[in-house]
Amino acid sequence: MSFTAKAPYQMFINGIWTDADSKEVFEVKNPATTEVVGTVPMGSDTDTTKALNAAQNAFKSWSRLPARKRGEYLEKVKDLLLENLQELAVMITLESGKPLSEAKGEVISAAENFAWYAAEARRVYGEVIPSDDAAKRIVVIRQAVGVAALITPWNFPLNILGRKVATALAAGCTIVAKPAEQTPITGILLWRLLEQAGLPPGVANLVTGDPVQIGKELLDNPIAKVIGFTGSTAVGKLLMQGASKHVKRLALELGGHAPFIVFEDADLDLAAKAVVRNKFRNTGQMCGCANRVYVHELVYDAFIEKLTALVQKLQVGNGLEDSTEVGPLVDEQGLIKVKQHVDDALSKGATALVGGCALEGSPGFFYQPTILVNVHKEMDIMREETFGPVVPVTTFTSEEEVLNQANDTQYGLYAYFFTKDADRSIRVSEALEYGMVGINDSLITAIQAPAGGFKESGLGREGGHWGMDEYLEVKYVTHTMTSQGN
Ligand code: ADP
């Protein structure tokens, strides 16, 4: 089958493209037009069981393959991703709605992740520790955990899935992955490339379909030893409960509520541009999107003027059009949530300086880029992730006050602040209860850095060498020499 062939879109189990046991399918819709992009199998628990068995059978030989060989497969996937950049990017845009330029960037990031973990596979170092006993040696080795179950969201359908796949395979795990139901075809295209790269059957399995049934089997079946998940905190908590049955390991990247602080000495042009780059990327549907912008009262008016000018210029449209900077929300539920958050804020006294309602006249799920002022913490938008193109802006008077407000949340994923004061940079970055902090920068994801959250934003880290730890067990081996005279 050619890489770009439209149909059939199928699951990949034990090296074979397959329909669901039930033969049922579901439709994937383009959020910009509501047209059907394709249909994919409605897999369930029985399909998942087969995938887990296949991964289990493949584990021994894959985990024992020299790391360099595993890395060579991943390098090949990197090459294939770049060769097929355009087709992959178009599919990402069709399924998720994001502008094509962002989709292309996502393919490049995914390829870089495969390249990084191709090399990281070879750096799974152990340790030799001096013993208290002359006849003893203490050795610590790290070994693949076993079969990894990977559950991923729709907002970066290639990169979040690809990063987990690359990390787990590099560590020596075999995998069963389930992409989000909004964007499964991008996952299927990635699997076509994994197949082309020649991965042995059973090493990488893909199931699409009912998240509840598939998720339950991934938890209930003892074969999966670790669950790698990116998604909502609510589902993350369900997975934690389910994982307790077999004490499965969990790597969870969950929701956030990022504060973005503009101090009185900040470069206001830089800060305003950074809000826009961060908040409207992927139509505000990133866990790294600023959810609350706090501006020092001395610079509030100047900042708002700059921000308003930038937001008013943003071009909303179908992501396939060159001029589009902001696409649709991913689905109707996403649009409803944005409407609810804005309407709740407006009813409690907020003012929309720009936008404030959905875009009329399109079948797609478009919402106008929006700035809200006069916001306060009793509004939903100041406490829950909006996942939409809406920036709430408020003021503060002191560093202590704004730090208290910034940390007053159960989340702890991303935080940003803008200042030119070096001492403050140290103080504030250390005081923020967040896993990732950007100083004078609002797009901070980096392959080599650890990504993850404090508090209810997750467990574990992805990226860099830290990502590997989630898929590796630590084993202590002690060896006592038995011959005399040592
Ligand atoms: P979002 O709100 O961003 O869609 P979700 O947490 O609902 O985030 O979805 C992230 C991923 O989790 C998707 O692949 C989705 O299908 C999956 N998912 C949703 N509910 C469950 C569940 N009960 N068990 C396992 N996976 C689930």
Short mmCIF file of C-alpha atoms and ligand atoms in Angstrom, two decimals:
data_model
loop_
_atom_site.label_atom_id
_atom_site.label_comp_id
_atom_site.label_asym_id
_atom_site.label_seq_id
_atom_site.Cartn_x
_atom_site.Cartn_y
_atom_site.Cartn_z
CA MET A 1 0.00 0.00 0.00
CA SER A 2 1.35 3.44 -0.85
CA PHE A 3 1.92 5.78 2.01
CA THR A 4 -0.66 8.27 0.82
CA ALA A 5 -3.38 5.76 -0.12
CA LYS A 6 -6.55 7.02 1.46
CA ALA A 7 -8.19 3.82 2.46
CA PRO A 8 -8.56 1.48 4.08
CA TYR A 9 -7.36 3.01 7.30
CA GLN A 10 -6.76 0.06 9.58
CA MET A 11 -5.22 -0.96 12.89
CA PHE A 12 -1.79 -2.60 12.95
CA ILE A 13 -1.51 -5.72 15.10
CA ASN A 14 1.39 -8.17 15.01
CA GLY A 15 2.64 -6.72 11.73
CA ILE A 16 -0.72 -7.05 9.96
CA TRP A 17 -3.18 -4.34 8.92
CA THR A 18 -6.54 -5.29 10.33
CA ASP A 19 -10.14 -4.19 10.86
CA ALA A 20 -11.82 -4.31 14.26
CA ASP A 21 -13.14 -7.69 15.39
CA SER A 22 -16.59 -6.11 15.33
CA LYS A 23 -15.96 -4.75 11.77
CA GLU A 24 -17.35 -1.47 13.06
CA VAL A 25 -15.81 1.84 12.04
CA PHE A 26 -16.13 5.47 13.07
CA GLU A 27 -15.81 8.70 11.09
CA VAL A 28 -13.11 11.30 11.50
CA LYS A 29 -14.26 14.83 10.63
CA ASN A 30 -12.37 17.90 9.48
CA PRO A 31 -13.07 20.58 12.12
CA ALA A 32 -12.77 23.39 9.56
CA THR A 33 -15.52 22.03 7.30
CA THR A 34 -17.14 19.13 9.22
CA GLU A 35 -16.52 16.95 6.12
CA VAL A 36 -15.51 13.33 6.67
CA VAL A 37 -11.75 12.82 6.34
CA GLY A 38 -11.96 9.04 6.56
CA THR A 39 -13.25 6.10 8.57
CA VAL A 40 -11.16 3.98 10.93
CA PRO A 41 -11.78 0.77 12.85
CA MET A 42 -13.79 0.96 16.07
CA GLY A 43 -11.44 -1.32 17.97
CA SER A 44 -12.38 -2.62 21.42
CA ASP A 45 -11.06 -4.81 24.23
CA THR A 46 -10.65 -7.97 22.11
CA ASP A 47 -8.53 -6.15 19.53
CA THR A 48 -6.47 -4.71 22.36
CA THR A 49 -5.89 -8.15 23.85
CA LYS A 50 -4.48 -9.34 20.51
CA ALA A 51 -2.21 -6.32 20.31
CA LEU A 52 -0.95 -6.87 23.86
CA ASN A 53 -0.23 -10.55 23.15
CA ALA A 54 1.68 -9.59 20.01
CA ALA A 55 3.72 -7.01 21.92
CA GLN A 56 4.44 -9.53 24.66
CA ASN A 57 5.68 -12.10 22.14
CA ALA A 58 7.95 -9.57 20.48
CA PHE A 59 9.39 -8.19 23.73
CA LYS A 60 12.18 -10.66 24.39
CA SER A 61 13.91 -10.30 21.05
CA TRP A 62 13.33 -6.53 20.75
CA SER A 63 14.62 -5.75 24.24
CA ARG A 64 17.70 -7.92 23.65
CA LEU A 65 18.51 -6.38 20.30
CA PRO A 66 21.64 -4.26 20.60
CA ALA A 67 20.65 -0.66 21.27
CA ARG A 68 22.48 0.44 18.15
CA LYS A 69 20.17 -1.76 16.04
CA ARG A 70 17.06 -0.39 17.70
CA GLY A 71 18.43 3.06 17.03
CA GLU A 72 18.87 2.25 13.36
CA TYR A 73 15.17 1.49 13.01
CA LEU A 74 14.34 4.81 14.69
CA GLU A 75 16.76 6.67 12.40
CA LYS A 76 14.98 5.16 9.43
CA VAL A 77 11.63 6.37 10.78
CA LYS A 78 13.11 9.85 11.10
CA ASP A 79 14.14 9.78 7.43
CA LEU A 80 10.72 8.54 6.36
CA LEU A 81 8.95 11.26 8.36
CA LEU A 82 10.96 13.94 6.59
CA GLU A 83 10.47 12.33 3.16
CA ASN A 84 6.71 12.35 3.72
CA LEU A 85 6.53 15.71 5.47
CA GLN A 86 3.97 17.30 3.16
CA GLU A 87 1.44 14.43 3.20
CA LEU A 88 1.73 14.03 6.94
CA ALA A 89 1.28 17.75 7.53
CA VAL A 90 -1.82 17.88 5.33
CA MET A 91 -3.37 15.00 7.27
CA ILE A 92 -2.56 16.68 10.60
CA THR A 93 -4.31 19.82 9.35
CA LEU A 94 -7.31 17.89 7.99
CA GLU A 95 -7.84 16.05 11.29
CA SER A 96 -6.89 18.67 13.86
CA GLY A 97 -7.54 21.94 12.00
CA LYS A 98 -4.18 23.54 12.82
CA PRO A 99 -2.51 25.75 10.18
CA LEU A 100 -0.40 23.80 7.70
CA SER A 101 2.77 25.67 8.69
CA GLU A 102 2.31 24.47 12.29
CA ALA A 103 1.58 20.95 11.05
CA LYS A 104 4.84 20.97 9.09
CA GLY A 105 6.69 22.10 12.20
CA GLU A 106 5.11 19.23 14.05
CA VAL A 107 6.40 16.68 11.52
CA ILE A 108 9.90 18.12 11.86
CA SER A 109 9.69 17.91 15.67
CA ALA A 110 8.52 14.32 15.45
CA ALA A 111 11.45 13.47 13.18
CA GLU A 112 13.86 15.16 15.60
CA ASN A 113 12.44 13.10 18.45
CA PHE A 114 13.09 9.88 16.53
CA ALA A 115 16.65 11.07 15.83
CA TRP A 116 17.20 11.97 19.49
CA TYR A 117 15.95 8.65 20.84
CA ALA A 118 17.80 6.69 18.16
CA ALA A 119 20.92 7.98 19.87
CA GLU A 120 19.53 7.87 23.42
CA ALA A 121 19.00 4.11 23.07
CA ARG A 122 22.79 3.75 23.23
CA ARG A 123 23.11 5.78 26.43
CA VAL A 124 21.20 3.53 28.83
CA TYR A 125 24.14 3.48 31.20
CA GLY A 126 24.44 1.46 34.39
CA GLU A 127 26.66 2.00 37.42
CA VAL A 128 29.27 0.04 39.34
CA ILE A 129 29.34 1.00 43.02
CA PRO A 130 32.16 0.19 45.50
CA SER A 131 31.05 -2.49 47.94
CA ASP A 132 31.83 -2.69 51.68
CA ASP A 133 33.04 -6.25 51.08
CA ALA A 134 36.22 -6.94 49.09
CA ALA A 135 34.70 -10.05 47.52
CA LYS A 136 31.52 -8.32 46.38
CA ARG A 137 30.67 -6.21 43.36
CA ILE A 138 27.62 -3.99 43.19
CA VAL A 139 26.32 -3.39 39.69
CA VAL A 140 23.22 -1.44 38.68
CA ILE A 141 21.73 -2.05 35.25
CA ARG A 142 18.68 -0.60 33.55
CA GLN A 143 16.34 -2.78 31.56
CA ALA A 144 13.21 -2.24 29.49
CA VAL A 145 10.06 -2.34 31.65
CA GLY A 146 8.15 -4.58 29.24
CA VAL A 147 5.13 -3.81 27.08
CA ALA A 148 4.24 -0.12 27.10
CA ALA A 149 0.69 1.13 26.51
CA LEU A 150 0.66 4.61 24.95
CA ILE A 151 -2.48 6.75 24.97
CA THR A 152 -2.24 10.10 23.22
CA PRO A 153 -4.32 13.24 22.54
CA TRP A 154 -5.32 15.04 19.35
CA ASN A 155 -3.57 18.40 19.77
CA PHE A 156 -0.17 17.16 18.54
CA PRO A 157 -1.34 13.94 16.89
CA LEU A 158 2.03 13.09 15.39
CA ASN A 159 4.53 14.56 17.79
CA ILE A 160 3.12 13.44 21.14
CA LEU A 161 2.47 9.95 19.78
CA GLY A 162 5.83 9.88 17.96
CA ARG A 163 7.79 11.00 21.01
CA LYS A 164 6.29 8.26 23.17
CA VAL A 165 6.81 5.65 20.47
CA ALA A 166 10.44 6.68 19.93
CA THR A 167 11.22 6.75 23.66
CA ALA A 168 9.61 3.42 24.49
CA LEU A 169 11.13 1.61 21.50
CA ALA A 170 14.56 3.08 22.25
CA ALA A 171 14.35 1.78 25.81
CA GLY A 172 13.61 -1.71 24.48
CA CYS A 173 9.88 -1.80 25.23
CA THR A 174 7.39 -3.09 22.71
CA ILE A 175 4.23 -1.04 22.40
CA VAL A 176 0.47 -0.90 22.02
CA ALA A 177 -0.62 2.62 21.15
CA LYS A 178 -4.04 4.23 21.03
CA PRO A 179 -4.30 7.63 19.33
CA ALA A 180 -7.14 10.06 20.06
CA GLU A 181 -10.41 9.46 18.25
CA GLN A 182 -10.28 12.94 16.64
CA THR A 183 -6.92 12.23 14.95
CA PRO A 184 -6.35 8.50 14.47
CA ILE A 185 -5.43 8.69 10.78
CA THR A 186 -2.23 10.62 11.53
CA GLY A 187 -1.36 7.73 13.86
CA ILE A 188 -2.14 5.21 11.10
CA LEU A 189 0.16 7.13 8.71
CA LEU A 190 2.94 7.02 11.31
CA TRP A 191 2.43 3.26 11.56
CA ARG A 192 2.71 2.93 7.77
CA LEU A 193 6.16 4.47 8.17
CA LEU A 194 7.05 2.18 11.08
CA GLU A 195 6.12 -0.72 8.83
CA GLN A 196 8.28 0.67 6.00
CA ALA A 197 11.16 1.02 8.43
CA GLY A 198 10.96 -2.75 8.82
CA LEU A 199 10.17 -3.09 12.53
CA PRO A 200 9.71 -6.78 13.41
CA PRO A 201 6.05 -7.91 13.79
CA GLY A 202 4.54 -7.24 17.19
CA VAL A 203 7.07 -4.59 18.22
CA ALA A 204 4.72 -1.66 17.51
CA ASN A 205 0.96 -2.20 17.54
CA LEU A 206 -1.76 0.36 16.93
CA VAL A 207 -5.39 0.12 18.00
CA THR A 208 -8.03 2.74 17.23
CA GLY A 209 -11.52 3.01 18.65
CA ASP A 210 -13.41 3.10 21.90
CA PRO A 211 -11.18 4.75 24.52
CA VAL A 212 -13.04 3.30 27.50
CA GLN A 213 -12.91 -0.32 26.32
CA ILE A 214 -9.36 -0.10 25.01
CA GLY A 215 -8.20 1.77 28.11
CA LYS A 216 -9.81 -0.79 30.42
CA GLU A 217 -8.07 -3.70 28.71
CA LEU A 218 -4.72 -1.90 28.77
CA LEU A 219 -5.17 -1.55 32.55
CA ASP A 220 -6.81 -4.87 33.40
CA ASN A 221 -4.50 -7.05 31.31
CA PRO A 222 -1.27 -7.61 33.24
CA ILE A 223 0.79 -7.66 30.01
CA ALA A 224 1.12 -3.87 29.80
CA LYS A 225 3.67 -2.85 32.43
CA VAL A 226 3.65 0.91 31.95
CA ILE A 227 1.04 3.39 30.76
CA GLY A 228 2.38 6.46 28.94
CA PHE A 229 -0.43 9.00 28.72
CA THR A 230 -0.90 12.60 27.66
CA GLY A 231 -4.35 14.09 28.12
CA SER A 232 -6.76 15.49 30.66
CA THR A 233 -6.23 15.30 34.41
CA ALA A 234 -9.65 13.63 34.71
CA VAL A 235 -8.64 10.69 32.50
CA GLY A 236 -5.19 10.63 34.11
CA LYS A 237 -6.85 10.05 37.49
CA LEU A 238 -8.95 7.21 36.05
CA LEU A 239 -5.80 5.61 34.71
CA MET A 240 -4.13 5.93 38.12
CA GLN A 241 -7.05 4.12 39.73
CA GLY A 242 -7.04 1.39 37.09
CA ALA A 243 -3.27 0.99 37.24
CA SER A 244 -3.45 0.07 40.92
CA LYS A 245 -4.87 -3.38 40.11
CA HIS A 246 -1.53 -4.63 38.76
CA VAL A 247 0.63 -1.78 40.17
CA LYS A 248 1.48 -0.53 36.69
CA ARG A 249 3.94 2.23 36.18
CA LEU A 250 2.53 5.52 34.99
CA ALA A 251 4.01 8.35 32.97
CA LEU A 252 1.34 11.06 32.88
CA GLU A 253 1.40 14.47 31.22
CA LEU A 254 -1.88 16.02 32.26
CA GLY A 255 -3.65 19.37 32.18
CA GLY A 256 -2.22 22.71 33.13
CA HIS A 257 -3.24 26.27 33.88
CA ALA A 258 -0.26 28.35 32.89
CA PRO A 259 0.30 31.78 34.38
CA PHE A 260 2.05 34.38 32.22
CA ILE A 261 3.48 37.26 34.26
CA VAL A 262 4.60 40.60 32.81
CA PHE A 263 6.69 42.51 35.36
CA GLU A 264 7.04 46.28 35.25
CA ASP A 265 10.57 46.08 33.80
CA ALA A 266 9.63 43.64 30.99
CA ASP A 267 10.21 44.28 27.32
CA LEU A 268 6.54 44.87 26.55
CA ASP A 269 6.80 44.34 22.79
CA LEU A 270 8.50 41.02 23.34
CA ALA A 271 5.97 40.03 25.99
CA ALA A 272 2.94 40.94 23.86
CA LYS A 273 4.30 39.01 20.88
CA ALA A 274 5.10 36.08 23.15
CA VAL A 275 1.52 35.94 24.43
CA VAL A 276 0.21 35.84 20.87
CA ARG A 277 2.71 33.22 19.71
CA ASN A 278 1.88 31.05 22.68
CA LYS A 279 -1.84 31.60 23.09
CA PHE A 280 -3.01 31.35 19.49
CA ARG A 281 -0.74 28.54 18.40
CA ASN A 282 -2.88 25.52 17.67
CA THR A 283 -5.88 27.80 18.40
CA GLY A 284 -4.98 27.85 22.08
CA GLN A 285 -5.21 24.07 22.33
CA MET A 286 -1.86 23.29 23.94
CA CYS A 287 -1.23 22.33 27.54
CA GLY A 288 1.51 24.99 27.40
CA CYS A 289 -0.89 27.79 26.49
CA ALA A 290 -1.04 30.76 28.85
CA ASN A 291 -4.32 30.62 30.74
CA ARG A 292 -3.92 33.70 32.94
CA VAL A 293 -1.94 36.80 32.00
CA TYR A 294 -0.91 38.96 34.97
CA VAL A 295 0.44 42.41 34.07
CA HIS A 296 1.97 44.85 36.55
CA GLU A 297 -0.40 47.77 37.00
CA LEU A 298 2.27 50.30 35.98
CA VAL A 299 2.57 48.83 32.48
CA TYR A 300 -0.93 47.42 32.05
CA ASP A 301 -2.30 50.09 29.68
CA ALA A 302 0.75 50.04 27.42
CA PHE A 303 0.76 46.24 27.34
CA ILE A 304 -2.94 45.96 26.55
CA GLU A 305 -2.57 48.41 23.68
CA LYS A 306 0.20 46.33 22.12
CA LEU A 307 -1.59 43.02 22.70
CA THR A 308 -4.87 44.30 21.25
CA ALA A 309 -3.15 45.53 18.08
CA LEU A 310 -1.59 42.12 17.52
CA VAL A 311 -4.71 40.05 18.26
CA GLN A 312 -6.91 42.17 16.02
CA LYS A 313 -4.70 41.30 13.06
CA LEU A 314 -4.89 37.52 13.45
CA GLN A 315 -6.32 35.70 10.43
CA VAL A 316 -8.80 32.96 11.27
CA GLY A 317 -9.58 30.28 8.69
CA ASN A 318 -9.10 26.84 7.25
CA GLY A 319 -5.60 25.64 8.13
CA LEU A 320 -4.95 24.63 4.52
CA GLU A 321 -5.07 28.28 3.39
CA ASP A 322 -1.72 30.07 3.42
CA SER A 323 -3.07 33.17 5.15
CA THR A 324 -4.49 31.29 8.14
CA GLU A 325 -2.89 31.92 11.50
CA VAL A 326 -5.66 30.54 13.73
CA GLY A 327 -7.67 27.46 12.76
CA PRO A 328 -10.87 25.99 14.22
CA LEU A 329 -11.31 24.24 17.57
CA VAL A 330 -10.89 20.50 17.18
CA ASP A 331 -14.57 19.62 17.58
CA GLU A 332 -17.95 20.86 18.71
CA GLN A 333 -17.26 20.00 22.34
CA GLY A 334 -14.12 22.12 22.20
CA LEU A 335 -16.11 25.06 20.81
CA ILE A 336 -18.83 24.65 23.45
CA LYS A 337 -16.24 24.74 26.25
CA VAL A 338 -14.71 27.97 24.94
CA LYS A 339 -18.15 29.56 24.65
CA GLN A 340 -19.01 28.50 28.20
CA HIS A 341 -15.79 29.93 29.63
CA VAL A 342 -16.18 33.26 27.86
CA ASP A 343 -19.89 33.56 28.64
CA ASP A 344 -19.24 32.70 32.29
CA ALA A 345 -16.55 35.40 32.48
CA LEU A 346 -18.72 38.01 30.74
CA SER A 347 -21.63 37.24 33.09
CA LYS A 348 -19.32 37.80 36.09
CA GLY A 349 -18.09 41.19 34.96
CA ALA A 350 -15.37 40.58 32.35
CA THR A 351 -15.14 42.71 29.20
CA ALA A 352 -14.15 41.41 25.76
CA LEU A 353 -11.70 43.91 24.25
CA VAL A 354 -11.43 41.80 21.11
CA GLY A 355 -13.69 38.94 19.97
CA GLY A 356 -15.90 37.33 22.59
CA CYS A 357 -18.00 35.06 20.38
CA ALA A 358 -17.91 32.29 17.79
CA LEU A 359 -17.25 33.08 14.15
CA GLU A 360 -20.52 33.18 12.21
CA GLY A 361 -21.09 31.80 8.73
CA SER A 362 -18.88 28.72 8.71
CA PRO A 363 -19.83 25.09 9.28
CA GLY A 364 -16.51 24.61 11.15
CA PHE A 365 -15.80 25.11 14.84
CA PHE A 366 -14.31 28.60 14.74
CA TYR A 367 -14.08 31.03 17.64
CA GLN A 368 -12.82 34.61 17.34
CA PRO A 369 -9.44 35.41 18.88
CA THR A 370 -10.45 37.04 22.14
CA ILE A 371 -8.97 39.24 24.88
CA LEU A 372 -10.85 39.40 28.17
CA VAL A 373 -10.12 42.05 30.83
CA ASN A 374 -11.60 42.69 34.29
CA VAL A 375 -11.25 39.01 35.02
CA HIS A 376 -11.02 37.54 38.53
CA LYS A 377 -10.42 34.17 40.08
CA GLU A 378 -14.07 33.29 40.60
CA MET A 379 -14.40 32.85 36.83
CA ASP A 380 -14.05 29.35 35.32
CA ILE A 381 -11.52 30.63 32.81
CA MET A 382 -9.14 31.58 35.63
CA ARG A 383 -9.21 28.08 37.12
CA GLU A 384 -9.88 25.56 34.31
CA GLU A 385 -8.07 24.96 31.06
CA THR A 386 -10.01 26.71 28.27
CA PHE A 387 -8.18 25.12 25.32
CA GLY A 388 -9.20 27.96 23.03
CA PRO A 389 -8.11 31.29 21.53
CA VAL A 390 -8.95 33.42 24.57
CA VAL A 391 -6.53 35.50 26.67
CA PRO A 392 -7.74 36.67 30.08
CA VAL A 393 -5.62 39.60 31.36
CA THR A 394 -5.54 41.04 34.86
CA THR A 395 -3.24 43.26 36.94
CA PHE A 396 -1.03 42.88 40.01
CA THR A 397 0.93 45.21 42.24
CA SER A 398 3.74 43.17 43.83
CA GLU A 399 5.93 40.14 43.14
CA GLU A 400 4.66 38.39 46.25
CA GLU A 401 1.03 38.94 45.31
CA VAL A 402 1.46 37.64 41.77
CA LEU A 403 3.40 34.58 42.90
CA ASN A 404 0.62 33.68 45.31
CA GLN A 405 -1.92 34.00 42.53
CA ALA A 406 0.20 32.11 40.02
CA ASN A 407 0.64 29.16 42.40
CA ASP A 408 -2.99 29.15 43.57
CA THR A 409 -4.02 26.19 41.41
CA GLN A 410 -3.95 22.40 41.53
CA TYR A 411 -1.96 22.43 38.28
CA GLY A 412 1.77 22.88 37.78
CA LEU A 413 2.78 22.38 34.17
CA TYR A 414 4.02 25.52 32.35
CA ALA A 415 4.62 29.05 33.68
CA TYR A 416 6.12 32.11 31.97
CA PHE A 417 7.36 35.47 33.12
CA PHE A 418 8.95 38.48 31.51
CA THR A 419 11.52 40.63 33.29
CA LYS A 420 14.98 42.07 32.75
CA ASP A 421 15.94 41.76 36.40
CA ALA A 422 18.39 38.86 36.87
CA ASP A 423 17.80 38.51 40.62
CA ARG A 424 14.07 38.38 40.10
CA SER A 425 14.54 35.73 37.40
CA ILE A 426 16.17 33.46 39.97
CA ARG A 427 13.69 34.25 42.75
CA VAL A 428 10.57 33.84 40.66
CA SER A 429 11.67 30.76 38.71
CA GLU A 430 12.46 29.01 42.00
CA ALA A 431 9.20 30.08 43.63
CA LEU A 432 6.90 28.98 40.80
CA GLU A 433 5.43 25.54 41.54
CA TYR A 434 5.63 24.39 37.93
CA GLY A 435 7.57 21.74 36.03
CA MET A 436 8.51 24.06 33.15
CA VAL A 437 9.27 27.76 33.40
CA GLY A 438 10.00 30.15 30.53
CA ILE A 439 11.78 33.43 31.27
CA ASN A 440 11.30 35.95 28.45
CA ASP A 441 10.14 33.06 26.27
CA SER A 442 6.77 31.45 25.68
CA LEU A 443 7.47 28.48 23.39
CA ILE A 444 9.83 26.47 25.52
CA THR A 445 9.44 22.86 24.50
CA ALA A 446 12.83 21.38 23.63
CA ILE A 447 13.69 17.79 22.74
CA GLN A 448 16.64 17.74 25.11
CA ALA A 449 14.74 19.14 28.11
CA PRO A 450 12.47 17.31 30.60
CA ALA A 451 8.76 18.04 30.03
CA GLY A 452 6.28 17.33 32.81
CA GLY A 453 4.32 18.76 35.65
CA PHE A 454 4.08 19.32 39.38
CA LYS A 455 0.90 18.67 41.39
CA GLU A 456 -2.08 17.39 39.36
CA SER A 457 -0.31 18.06 36.06
CA GLY A 458 1.30 14.66 36.02
CA LEU A 459 3.90 12.13 36.95
CA GLY A 460 7.27 11.58 35.31
CA ARG A 461 9.00 13.42 32.49
CA GLU A 462 9.24 13.20 28.72
CA GLY A 463 12.14 14.45 26.65
CA GLY A 464 15.92 14.28 26.89
CA HIS A 465 17.44 11.43 28.85
CA TRP A 466 14.73 11.82 31.51
CA GLY A 467 12.10 10.44 29.12
CA MET A 468 13.88 7.09 29.01
CA ASP A 469 13.53 6.57 32.76
CA GLU A 470 9.78 6.03 32.44
CA TYR A 471 10.35 2.94 30.30
CA LEU A 472 13.31 1.46 32.19
CA GLU A 473 13.51 -0.59 35.37
CA VAL A 474 16.53 -0.25 37.65
CA LYS A 475 18.08 -3.56 38.66
CA TYR A 476 20.70 -3.97 41.38
CA VAL A 477 22.92 -7.02 40.94
CA THR A 478 25.46 -8.09 43.53
CA HIS A 479 28.09 -10.66 42.74
CA THR A 480 30.16 -12.33 45.43
CA MET A 481 33.38 -14.00 44.27
CA THR A 482 33.50 -17.55 45.57
CA SER A 483 37.13 -18.55 45.01
CA GLN A 484 39.60 -18.16 47.88
CA GLY A 485 42.38 -15.59 48.04
CA ASN A 486 40.66 -12.61 46.38
P1 ADP B 1 -8.96 15.72 25.78
O1 ADP B 1 -9.96 16.28 26.72
O2 ADP B 1 -7.85 16.60 25.46
O3 ADP B 1 -9.58 15.04 24.58
P2 ADP B 1 -8.68 13.18 27.04
O4 ADP B 1 -7.97 12.94 28.33
O5 ADP B 1 -10.16 13.00 27.02
O6 ADP B 1 -8.23 14.61 26.61
O7 ADP B 1 -8.08 12.28 25.89
C1 ADP B 1 -6.72 11.96 25.76
C2 ADP B 1 -6.61 10.52 25.33
O8 ADP B 1 -7.19 9.70 26.33
C3 ADP B 1 -7.34 10.17 24.03
O9 ADP B 1 -6.60 9.22 23.31
C4 ADP B 1 -8.63 9.57 24.53
O10 ADP B 1 -9.22 8.69 23.61
C5 ADP B 1 -8.12 8.81 25.74
N1 ADP B 1 -9.16 8.46 26.72
C6 ADP B 1 -10.29 9.12 27.01
N2 ADP B 1 -10.98 8.48 27.98
C7 ADP B 1 -10.26 7.37 28.31
C8 ADP B 1 -10.43 6.30 29.24
N3 ADP B 1 -11.48 6.22 30.04
N4 ADP B 1 -9.46 5.36 29.30
C9 ADP B 1 -8.38 5.42 28.51
N5 ADP B 1 -8.17 6.41 27.61
C10 ADP B 1 -9.08 7.37 27.51
#
